[in-house]
């Protein structure tokens, strides 16, 4: 399940186009911004573009600065990030610059596309992913097999659209260029689709020459069993809240956040908040939300430790409090160990009550860290 951090990078015209329809690539960025892109490339493990971009732009996708390449090598990294492309058809030009510049290359494709690509003698590793190309499988493969922890995606629009609509983009770096394209046949950055991510969080704005860089991150929770990029963000917030608890020898340190479906934070809480030695994180957070708030029914609750199923200190355990509040999706990093209660199964209680429970083991260590004194580590 672990994925790399996925950073989308694109430049658009004021009317939202990625390019025009002319044969030459339209230069949207300023020279200073191309240098910033070079810096971002130097900071990642892999750079990915779609086959459409390879065909349209014939890009090299290099780290151009010798100093940045030398710094990578000094850190023990390959001189260039891995170059990755995605094609369903496998119909790619073996003479394209992509294959003949920079470091290692990797093509993700379908089984059929792999058969076609293998006849072309492409200078690349080829990874077939089955009948269709599944982005989660692709990201898992990049993470687990190729060790990619940070991935920069440089287009085109079809790729960006899929990653955002599937809730897989951790960050969007958008450069707004001061010109118009005005051609309805030109490619757009984001196409039609059912977008996940809600109202994005603005991370930064920066003027670079005559363009503006805006960096965004999604905020809206996922809706099902699979964690979305924003789920990881909010769960990490819950883990950080856990680290703020006054340590106790008789109870865990836990953090919890209640987030509406559109990404609005409704409340947060942590164990023993406000000096109450008995209060649990989820209970403290829920107490701050109006129980009649209709957003609770579609909210997600993030809890660093799975909500409790049994507790001596209060009549109702947190799993029951959440169900009674109408919450139907809970994301947690750590299943409750048998330290204080045998066979604690808050997830089971929640599921029996009709809630979806998502466990994200990637953040388990972060959830455990403030509890090391309780779990013998
Ligand atoms: N301004 C910028 O920052 C920027 C950056 C990059 C690109 N661009 C522009 O964007 C345009 C290209 O964008 P684009 O949207 O046409 O192409 P794209 O997103 O680069 O690539 C689309 C291709 O990728 C493959 N693909 C993507 N998703 C797939 C899936 N789920 N399953 C199987 N294959 C999949 C397919 O390849 P096959 O056809 O081989 O099956 C598809 O045709 C160009 O005009 C380029 O100049 C602009
Ligand atoms: Zn509890």
CSV table of C-alpha atoms and ligand atoms in Angstrom, one decimal:
chain,number,residue,atom,x,y,z
A,1,UNK,CA,0.0,0.0,0.0
A,2,UNK,CA,2.8,2.6,0.5
A,3,UNK,CA,3.1,5.1,-2.3
A,4,UNK,CA,5.7,7.7,-3.1
A,5,UNK,CA,4.8,11.3,-2.3
A,6,UNK,CA,3.2,12.4,-5.6
A,7,UNK,CA,3.9,16.0,-6.7
A,8,UNK,CA,2.2,17.2,-9.9
A,9,UNK,CA,3.9,20.0,-11.8
A,10,UNK,CA,2.4,22.0,-14.7
A,11,UNK,CA,2.4,25.4,-16.3
A,12,UNK,CA,-0.9,26.8,-17.7
A,13,UNK,CA,-2.0,29.8,-19.7
A,14,UNK,CA,-4.4,32.2,-18.1
A,15,UNK,CA,-7.2,30.4,-19.9
A,16,UNK,CA,-6.1,27.1,-18.5
A,17,UNK,CA,-4.3,25.4,-21.4
A,18,UNK,CA,-1.1,23.3,-21.2
A,19,UNK,CA,0.0,24.0,-24.8
A,20,UNK,CA,-1.3,25.3,-28.1
A,21,UNK,CA,-2.0,23.1,-31.1
A,22,UNK,CA,1.1,24.2,-33.1
A,23,UNK,CA,3.9,21.7,-33.9
A,24,UNK,CA,6.4,23.4,-31.5
A,25,UNK,CA,6.0,23.1,-27.7
A,26,UNK,CA,4.6,26.3,-26.3
A,27,UNK,CA,6.9,27.8,-23.7
A,28,UNK,CA,4.7,28.9,-20.8
A,29,UNK,CA,7.2,29.3,-18.0
A,30,UNK,CA,9.8,32.0,-17.5
A,31,UNK,CA,13.6,31.1,-17.6
A,32,UNK,CA,13.7,31.5,-13.8
A,33,UNK,CA,10.9,29.1,-13.5
A,34,UNK,CA,12.5,26.5,-15.7
A,35,UNK,CA,15.4,26.7,-13.3
A,36,UNK,CA,13.0,26.1,-10.4
A,37,UNK,CA,11.7,23.0,-12.2
A,38,UNK,CA,15.3,21.9,-12.5
A,39,UNK,CA,15.7,22.2,-8.8
A,40,UNK,CA,12.5,20.2,-8.1
A,41,UNK,CA,13.7,17.5,-10.5
A,42,UNK,CA,17.0,17.4,-8.6
A,43,UNK,CA,15.0,16.8,-5.4
A,44,UNK,CA,13.0,13.8,-6.4
A,45,UNK,CA,13.7,10.1,-7.0
A,46,UNK,CA,11.7,9.8,-10.2
A,47,UNK,CA,10.0,12.0,-12.9
A,48,UNK,CA,7.0,10.8,-14.8
A,49,UNK,CA,5.3,11.9,-18.0
A,50,UNK,CA,2.6,10.4,-20.2
A,51,UNK,CA,3.2,8.9,-23.6
A,52,UNK,CA,1.2,11.9,-25.0
A,53,UNK,CA,3.8,14.3,-23.7
A,54,UNK,CA,6.6,12.2,-25.1
A,55,UNK,CA,5.0,12.3,-28.5
A,56,UNK,CA,4.1,16.0,-28.4
A,57,UNK,CA,7.1,17.5,-26.8
A,58,UNK,CA,10.0,15.0,-27.2
A,59,UNK,CA,11.3,16.1,-23.8
A,60,UNK,CA,14.6,15.1,-22.2
A,61,UNK,CA,13.5,15.6,-18.5
A,62,UNK,CA,17.0,16.1,-17.2
A,63,UNK,CA,18.5,17.8,-14.2
A,64,UNK,CA,20.4,20.5,-16.2
A,65,UNK,CA,22.5,22.0,-13.5
A,66,UNK,CA,25.9,20.3,-13.1
A,67,UNK,CA,26.0,21.5,-9.4
A,68,UNK,CA,22.6,19.9,-8.6
A,69,UNK,CA,23.7,16.7,-10.3
A,70,UNK,CA,27.0,16.7,-8.3
A,71,UNK,CA,25.0,17.3,-5.1
A,72,UNK,CA,22.9,14.3,-5.8
A,73,UNK,CA,25.9,12.1,-6.4
A,74,UNK,CA,27.5,13.4,-3.2
A,75,UNK,CA,24.4,12.3,-1.4
A,76,UNK,CA,24.7,8.8,-2.8
A,77,UNK,CA,21.8,9.3,-5.3
A,78,UNK,CA,22.0,8.5,-9.0
A,79,UNK,CA,23.0,11.6,-11.0
A,80,UNK,CA,19.6,11.8,-12.6
A,81,UNK,CA,16.2,10.8,-11.2
A,82,UNK,CA,14.6,7.7,-12.7
A,83,UNK,CA,12.6,8.7,-15.8
A,84,UNK,CA,9.2,7.0,-16.0
A,85,UNK,CA,6.6,7.0,-18.7
A,86,UNK,CA,3.1,5.5,-19.0
A,87,UNK,CA,1.5,4.2,-22.2
A,88,UNK,CA,-1.5,1.9,-22.8
A,89,UNK,CA,-0.6,1.2,-26.4
A,90,UNK,CA,3.1,0.7,-26.0
A,91,UNK,CA,3.4,2.6,-29.3
A,92,UNK,CA,6.4,4.8,-28.6
A,93,UNK,CA,9.1,6.3,-30.7
A,94,UNK,CA,12.4,4.4,-30.0
A,95,UNK,CA,14.3,7.5,-31.2
A,96,UNK,CA,12.7,9.9,-28.7
A,97,UNK,CA,15.2,11.9,-26.6
A,98,UNK,CA,13.6,10.5,-23.4
A,99,UNK,CA,15.3,7.1,-23.9
A,100,UNK,CA,18.7,8.4,-24.9
A,101,UNK,CA,19.4,11.0,-22.2
A,102,UNK,CA,19.8,11.0,-18.4
A,103,UNK,CA,19.8,7.9,-16.2
A,104,UNK,CA,17.5,4.9,-15.8
A,105,UNK,CA,14.2,4.7,-17.7
A,106,UNK,CA,11.0,2.7,-16.9
A,107,UNK,CA,7.9,2.2,-19.0
A,108,UNK,CA,4.6,1.2,-17.3
A,109,UNK,CA,2.1,-0.3,-19.7
A,110,UNK,CA,-0.6,-2.9,-20.2
A,111,UNK,CA,0.2,-6.5,-21.1
A,112,UNK,CA,-0.8,-5.7,-24.7
A,113,UNK,CA,1.3,-2.5,-24.7
A,114,UNK,CA,4.3,-4.5,-23.3
A,115,UNK,CA,4.1,-6.9,-26.2
A,116,UNK,CA,4.1,-4.0,-28.7
A,117,UNK,CA,6.8,-2.1,-26.8
A,118,UNK,CA,9.1,-5.1,-26.8
A,119,UNK,CA,9.1,-5.3,-30.6
A,120,UNK,CA,10.4,-1.7,-30.7
A,121,UNK,CA,13.8,-2.2,-28.9
A,122,UNK,CA,13.1,0.7,-26.5
A,123,UNK,CA,16.0,1.5,-24.2
A,124,UNK,CA,14.1,1.0,-21.0
A,125,UNK,CA,12.8,-1.5,-18.4
A,126,UNK,CA,9.2,-2.4,-19.3
A,127,UNK,CA,6.7,-3.2,-16.5
A,128,UNK,CA,3.3,-4.6,-17.7
A,129,UNK,CA,0.5,-4.1,-15.2
A,130,UNK,CA,-2.2,-6.3,-16.6
A,131,UNK,CA,-5.1,-5.6,-18.9
A,132,UNK,CA,-5.5,-2.0,-17.7
A,133,UNK,CA,-3.2,0.4,-16.1
A,134,UNK,CA,-4.0,0.8,-12.4
A,135,UNK,CA,-2.4,3.9,-10.8
A,136,UNK,CA,-2.3,2.5,-7.3
A,137,UNK,CA,-0.4,-0.6,-8.6
A,138,UNK,CA,1.9,1.6,-10.5
A,139,UNK,CA,2.7,3.8,-7.4
A,140,UNK,CA,3.1,0.7,-5.2
A,141,UNK,CA,5.6,-0.8,-7.7
A,142,UNK,CA,7.5,2.4,-7.9
A,143,UNK,CA,7.7,2.6,-4.1
A,144,UNK,CA,8.4,-1.1,-3.3
A,145,UNK,CA,10.4,-2.2,-6.2
A,146,UNK,CA,12.2,0.9,-7.3
A,147,UNK,CA,12.5,2.6,-4.0
A,148,UNK,CA,10.9,5.9,-5.2
A,149,UNK,CA,9.8,8.0,-2.2
A,150,UNK,CA,9.2,11.3,-4.1
A,151,UNK,CA,7.7,11.3,-7.6
A,152,UNK,CA,7.4,14.4,-9.7
A,153,UNK,CA,4.7,14.1,-12.4
A,154,UNK,CA,5.2,16.5,-15.3
A,155,UNK,CA,2.1,15.9,-17.3
A,156,UNK,CA,0.3,15.9,-19.5
A,157,UNK,CA,-3.3,16.6,-18.8
A,158,UNK,CA,-4.6,13.0,-19.0
A,159,UNK,CA,-2.1,11.9,-16.4
A,160,UNK,CA,-2.7,14.8,-14.0
A,161,UNK,CA,-6.5,14.4,-14.3
A,162,UNK,CA,-6.4,10.7,-13.3
A,163,UNK,CA,-4.1,11.3,-10.4
A,164,UNK,CA,-6.2,14.0,-8.9
A,165,UNK,CA,-9.6,12.4,-9.6
A,166,UNK,CA,-8.3,9.2,-8.0
A,167,UNK,CA,-7.1,11.0,-4.9
A,168,UNK,CA,-3.5,10.1,-5.4
A,169,UNK,CA,-1.9,13.6,-5.8
A,170,UNK,CA,-0.2,14.8,-2.6
A,171,UNK,CA,0.6,18.2,-4.1
A,172,UNK,CA,-0.1,20.3,-7.2
A,173,UNK,CA,2.6,22.8,-8.3
A,174,UNK,CA,0.8,25.1,-10.7
A,175,UNK,CA,2.5,27.9,-12.6
A,176,UNK,CA,0.3,30.5,-14.1
A,177,UNK,CA,1.8,32.1,-17.2
A,178,UNK,CA,0.7,35.6,-18.4
A,179,UNK,CA,-0.7,34.7,-21.8
A,180,UNK,CA,-3.8,33.3,-23.5
A,181,UNK,CA,-4.0,30.3,-25.9
A,182,UNK,CA,-7.6,30.8,-26.9
A,183,UNK,CA,-7.8,27.6,-29.0
A,184,UNK,CA,-10.5,25.2,-27.8
A,185,UNK,CA,-8.6,22.3,-29.4
A,186,UNK,CA,-5.5,22.9,-27.3
A,187,UNK,CA,-4.9,20.5,-24.3
A,188,UNK,CA,-6.2,21.5,-20.9
A,189,UNK,CA,-4.5,20.8,-17.7
A,190,UNK,CA,-7.5,19.2,-16.0
A,191,UNK,CA,-10.2,17.5,-18.0
A,192,UNK,CA,-13.7,16.5,-17.0
A,193,UNK,CA,-14.0,14.0,-14.1
A,194,UNK,CA,-15.2,13.4,-10.6
A,195,UNK,CA,-12.6,15.3,-8.6
A,196,UNK,CA,-11.5,14.3,-5.2
A,197,UNK,CA,-9.7,16.6,-2.9
A,198,UNK,CA,-12.3,19.2,-2.0
A,199,UNK,CA,-11.2,22.8,-1.7
A,200,UNK,CA,-7.4,22.5,-1.8
A,201,UNK,CA,-5.1,23.9,0.9
A,202,UNK,CA,-2.9,26.7,-0.5
A,203,UNK,CA,0.7,25.8,0.6
A,204,UNK,CA,2.6,28.6,-1.0
A,205,UNK,CA,2.5,31.4,-3.7
A,206,UNK,CA,5.7,32.7,-5.3
A,207,UNK,CA,6.4,35.2,-8.0
A,208,UNK,CA,9.1,33.9,-10.4
A,209,UNK,CA,9.8,36.4,-13.1
A,210,UNK,CA,6.5,37.1,-14.8
A,211,UNK,CA,4.8,33.8,-13.7
A,212,UNK,CA,3.2,32.8,-10.4
A,213,UNK,CA,3.8,29.5,-8.7
A,214,UNK,CA,1.0,28.3,-6.5
A,215,UNK,CA,1.4,25.0,-4.5
A,216,UNK,CA,-1.8,23.2,-3.4
A,217,UNK,CA,-2.6,20.1,-1.4
A,218,UNK,CA,-5.9,18.2,-1.2
A,219,UNK,CA,-7.9,18.4,2.0
A,220,UNK,CA,-11.0,16.3,1.4
A,221,UNK,CA,-11.0,12.8,3.0
A,222,UNK,CA,-11.4,9.7,0.8
A,223,UNK,CA,-14.8,8.0,0.7
A,224,UNK,CA,-14.0,4.3,0.8
A,225,UNK,CA,-11.6,1.7,2.0
A,226,UNK,CA,-8.6,3.1,0.2
A,227,UNK,CA,-6.7,5.9,1.7
A,228,UNK,CA,-6.4,9.1,-0.3
A,229,UNK,CA,-3.5,11.6,-0.2
A,230,UNK,CA,-5.5,13.9,2.1
A,231,UNK,CA,-6.2,11.0,4.5
A,232,UNK,CA,-2.5,10.6,5.1
A,233,UNK,CA,-2.2,14.3,5.8
A,234,UNK,CA,-5.0,14.3,8.4
A,235,UNK,CA,-3.9,11.1,10.0
A,236,UNK,CA,-0.4,12.6,10.3
A,237,UNK,CA,-2.0,15.7,12.0
A,238,UNK,CA,-3.7,13.2,14.5
A,239,UNK,CA,-0.3,11.6,15.2
A,240,UNK,CA,1.2,14.9,15.9
A,241,UNK,CA,-1.6,15.7,18.3
A,242,UNK,CA,-0.9,12.5,20.1
A,243,UNK,CA,2.7,13.7,20.7
A,244,UNK,CA,1.3,16.7,22.5
A,245,UNK,CA,-0.5,14.6,25.2
A,246,UNK,CA,0.8,14.7,28.8
A,247,UNK,CA,2.3,11.2,29.1
A,248,UNK,CA,0.5,8.7,31.3
A,249,UNK,CA,1.4,5.2,32.7
A,250,UNK,CA,-2.2,4.1,32.5
A,251,UNK,CA,-3.5,5.4,29.2
A,252,UNK,CA,-2.3,5.9,25.6
A,253,UNK,CA,-1.5,9.2,24.1
A,254,UNK,CA,-3.8,9.6,21.1
A,255,UNK,CA,-4.8,12.4,18.7
A,256,UNK,CA,-8.0,12.7,16.7
A,257,UNK,CA,-9.4,15.1,14.0
A,258,UNK,CA,-12.9,15.3,12.7
A,259,UNK,CA,-13.0,16.4,9.0
A,260,UNK,CA,-16.0,17.1,6.9
A,261,UNK,CA,-16.4,15.6,3.4
A,262,UNK,CA,-15.3,18.9,1.8
A,263,UNK,CA,-12.1,19.0,3.7
A,264,UNK,CA,-13.2,21.4,6.4
A,265,UNK,CA,-11.8,20.6,9.8
A,266,UNK,CA,-14.6,20.4,12.3
A,267,UNK,CA,-12.7,19.7,15.5
A,268,UNK,CA,-9.5,18.1,16.9
A,269,UNK,CA,-8.7,16.7,20.3
A,270,UNK,CA,-6.2,14.6,22.2
A,271,UNK,CA,-6.0,12.4,25.2
A,272,UNK,CA,-6.2,14.1,28.7
A,273,UNK,CA,-6.9,17.4,27.0
A,274,UNK,CA,-7.7,20.4,29.2
A,275,UNK,CA,-6.3,18.5,32.3
A,276,UNK,CA,-9.1,15.9,32.3
A,277,UNK,CA,-7.1,12.7,33.1
A,278,UNK,CA,-9.8,10.4,31.6
A,279,UNK,CA,-10.8,12.1,28.4
A,280,UNK,CA,-10.0,10.2,25.1
A,281,UNK,CA,-8.9,12.0,21.9
A,282,UNK,CA,-12.0,11.1,19.8
A,283,UNK,CA,-14.3,12.1,22.8
A,284,UNK,CA,-12.5,15.4,23.2
A,285,UNK,CA,-12.8,16.2,19.5
A,286,UNK,CA,-16.5,15.1,19.2
A,287,UNK,CA,-17.4,17.2,22.2
A,288,UNK,CA,-16.4,20.3,20.2
A,289,UNK,CA,-18.8,19.5,17.3
A,290,UNK,CA,-22.6,20.4,17.5
A,291,UNK,CA,-24.2,16.9,17.7
A,292,UNK,CA,-26.9,18.1,15.2
A,293,UNK,CA,-24.2,19.2,12.6
A,294,UNK,CA,-25.3,17.4,9.4
A,295,UNK,CA,-21.8,17.1,8.2
A,296,UNK,CA,-21.0,14.4,10.8
A,297,UNK,CA,-22.8,11.8,8.7
A,298,UNK,CA,-20.3,12.2,5.9
A,299,UNK,CA,-17.3,13.2,8.0
A,300,UNK,CA,-14.1,11.2,8.5
A,301,UNK,CA,-12.6,10.8,11.9
A,302,UNK,CA,-8.8,10.4,12.0
A,303,UNK,CA,-7.5,8.8,15.2
A,304,UNK,CA,-3.8,7.9,15.7
A,305,UNK,CA,-4.9,4.8,17.6
A,306,UNK,CA,-8.0,2.8,16.7
A,307,UNK,CA,-11.0,4.0,18.7
A,308,UNK,CA,-11.5,2.0,21.9
A,309,UNK,CA,-14.1,-0.7,22.1
A,310,UNK,CA,-14.3,-1.1,25.9
A,311,UNK,CA,-13.3,1.3,28.7
A,312,UNK,CA,-13.8,1.4,32.4
A,313,UNK,CA,-13.6,5.1,32.9
A,314,UNK,CA,-16.8,6.1,31.0
A,315,UNK,CA,-20.0,4.4,30.0
A,316,UNK,CA,-19.5,4.4,26.3
A,317,UNK,CA,-16.3,3.6,24.4
A,318,UNK,CA,-15.1,5.9,21.6
A,319,UNK,CA,-16.2,3.5,18.8
A,320,UNK,CA,-19.8,3.7,20.2
A,321,UNK,CA,-19.6,7.5,20.6
A,322,UNK,CA,-18.5,7.8,17.0
A,323,UNK,CA,-21.3,5.6,15.7
A,324,UNK,CA,-23.9,7.5,17.9
A,325,UNK,CA,-22.6,10.8,16.5
A,326,UNK,CA,-23.4,9.4,13.0
A,327,UNK,CA,-19.7,9.1,11.9
A,328,UNK,CA,-19.4,6.4,9.2
A,329,UNK,CA,-15.7,6.6,8.2
A,330,UNK,CA,-12.7,6.3,10.5
A,331,UNK,CA,-9.0,6.3,9.5
A,332,UNK,CA,-6.4,5.1,12.0
A,333,UNK,CA,-2.8,4.2,12.0
A,334,UNK,CA,-2.5,1.7,14.8
A,335,UNK,CA,-4.7,-1.2,16.0
A,336,UNK,CA,-5.0,-1.2,19.8
A,337,UNK,CA,-2.6,-3.6,21.4
A,338,UNK,CA,-3.5,-5.7,24.5
A,339,UNK,CA,-1.7,-3.3,26.9
A,340,UNK,CA,-4.8,-2.2,28.9
A,341,UNK,CA,-7.7,-4.2,27.4
A,342,UNK,CA,-7.6,-7.7,26.0
A,343,UNK,CA,-8.9,-8.3,22.5
A,344,UNK,CA,-9.7,-4.6,22.0
A,345,UNK,CA,-11.5,-4.4,18.6
A,346,UNK,CA,-12.7,-0.9,18.1
A,347,UNK,CA,-12.5,-1.5,14.3
A,348,UNK,CA,-14.8,-4.5,14.6
A,349,UNK,CA,-17.3,-2.6,16.6
A,350,UNK,CA,-17.3,0.3,14.1
A,351,UNK,CA,-17.6,-2.0,11.2
A,352,UNK,CA,-20.5,-3.9,12.8
A,353,UNK,CA,-22.2,-0.5,13.2
A,354,UNK,CA,-21.9,0.2,9.5
A,355,UNK,CA,-18.7,2.3,9.5
A,356,UNK,CA,-15.8,2.0,7.1
A,357,UNK,CA,-12.5,1.6,8.9
A,358,UNK,CA,-9.2,2.3,7.1
A,359,UNK,CA,-6.0,1.3,8.7
A,360,UNK,CA,-2.9,3.0,7.4
A,361,UNK,CA,0.2,1.0,8.7
A,362,UNK,CA,2.5,3.6,7.1
A,363,UNK,CA,1.9,5.9,10.0
A,364,UNK,CA,1.9,3.3,12.7
A,365,UNK,CA,5.3,4.1,14.0
A,366,UNK,CA,4.4,7.8,14.3
A,367,UNK,CA,1.3,6.9,16.3
A,368,UNK,CA,3.3,4.6,18.6
A,369,UNK,CA,6.1,7.0,19.2
A,370,UNK,CA,4.5,9.0,22.1
A,371,UNK,CA,3.5,5.6,23.6
A,372,UNK,CA,6.9,3.9,23.6
A,373,UNK,CA,7.0,3.7,27.4
A,374,UNK,CA,3.7,1.7,27.4
A,375,UNK,CA,4.6,-0.9,24.7
A,376,UNK,CA,8.0,-1.9,25.9
A,377,UNK,CA,10.0,-0.3,23.2
B,1,LIG,N1,2.5,23.0,-19.7
B,1,LIG,C1,3.0,21.9,-19.1
B,1,LIG,O1,3.4,22.0,-18.0
B,1,LIG,C2,2.9,20.6,-19.8
B,1,LIG,C3,3.5,19.5,-19.3
B,1,LIG,C4,3.4,18.3,-19.9
B,1,LIG,C5,2.7,18.2,-21.1
B,1,LIG,N2,2.1,19.3,-21.6
B,1,LIG,C6,1.3,19.2,-22.9
B,1,LIG,O2,0.3,18.2,-22.7
B,1,LIG,C7,0.0,17.6,-23.9
B,1,LIG,C8,0.0,16.1,-23.7
B,1,LIG,O3,-0.9,15.8,-22.8
B,1,LIG,P1,-1.9,14.5,-23.0
B,1,LIG,O4,-2.9,14.7,-22.0
B,1,LIG,O5,-2.3,14.5,-24.4
B,1,LIG,O6,-1.0,13.3,-22.8
B,1,LIG,P2,-0.3,12.6,-21.5
B,1,LIG,O7,-1.1,12.8,-20.3
B,1,LIG,O8,1.1,13.1,-21.4
B,1,LIG,O9,-0.3,11.1,-21.9
B,1,LIG,C9,-1.4,10.5,-22.2
B,1,LIG,C10,-1.1,9.1,-22.6
B,1,LIG,O10,-0.6,8.3,-21.5
B,1,LIG,C11,-1.0,7.0,-21.6
B,1,LIG,N3,-2.0,6.8,-20.4
B,1,LIG,C12,-2.3,7.7,-19.5
B,1,LIG,N4,-3.2,7.2,-18.7
B,1,LIG,C13,-3.3,5.9,-19.0
B,1,LIG,C14,-4.0,4.8,-18.4
B,1,LIG,N5,-4.8,5.0,-17.4
B,1,LIG,N6,-4.0,3.6,-19.0
B,1,LIG,C15,-3.2,3.5,-20.1
B,1,LIG,N7,-2.5,4.5,-20.7
B,1,LIG,C16,-2.5,5.7,-20.1
B,1,LIG,C17,-1.7,6.8,-22.9
B,1,LIG,O11,-0.7,6.5,-23.8
B,1,LIG,P3,-0.9,5.6,-25.2
B,1,LIG,O12,-1.6,6.6,-26.1
B,1,LIG,O13,0.4,5.3,-25.6
B,1,LIG,O14,-1.8,4.4,-24.8
B,1,LIG,C18,-2.2,8.2,-23.1
B,1,LIG,O15,-2.5,8.5,-24.5
B,1,LIG,C19,1.1,18.1,-24.9
B,1,LIG,O16,0.5,19.1,-25.7
B,1,LIG,C20,2.1,18.7,-24.0
B,1,LIG,O17,2.8,19.8,-24.6
B,1,LIG,C21,2.2,20.5,-21.0
B,2,LIG,ZN1,-11.5,5.9,23.5
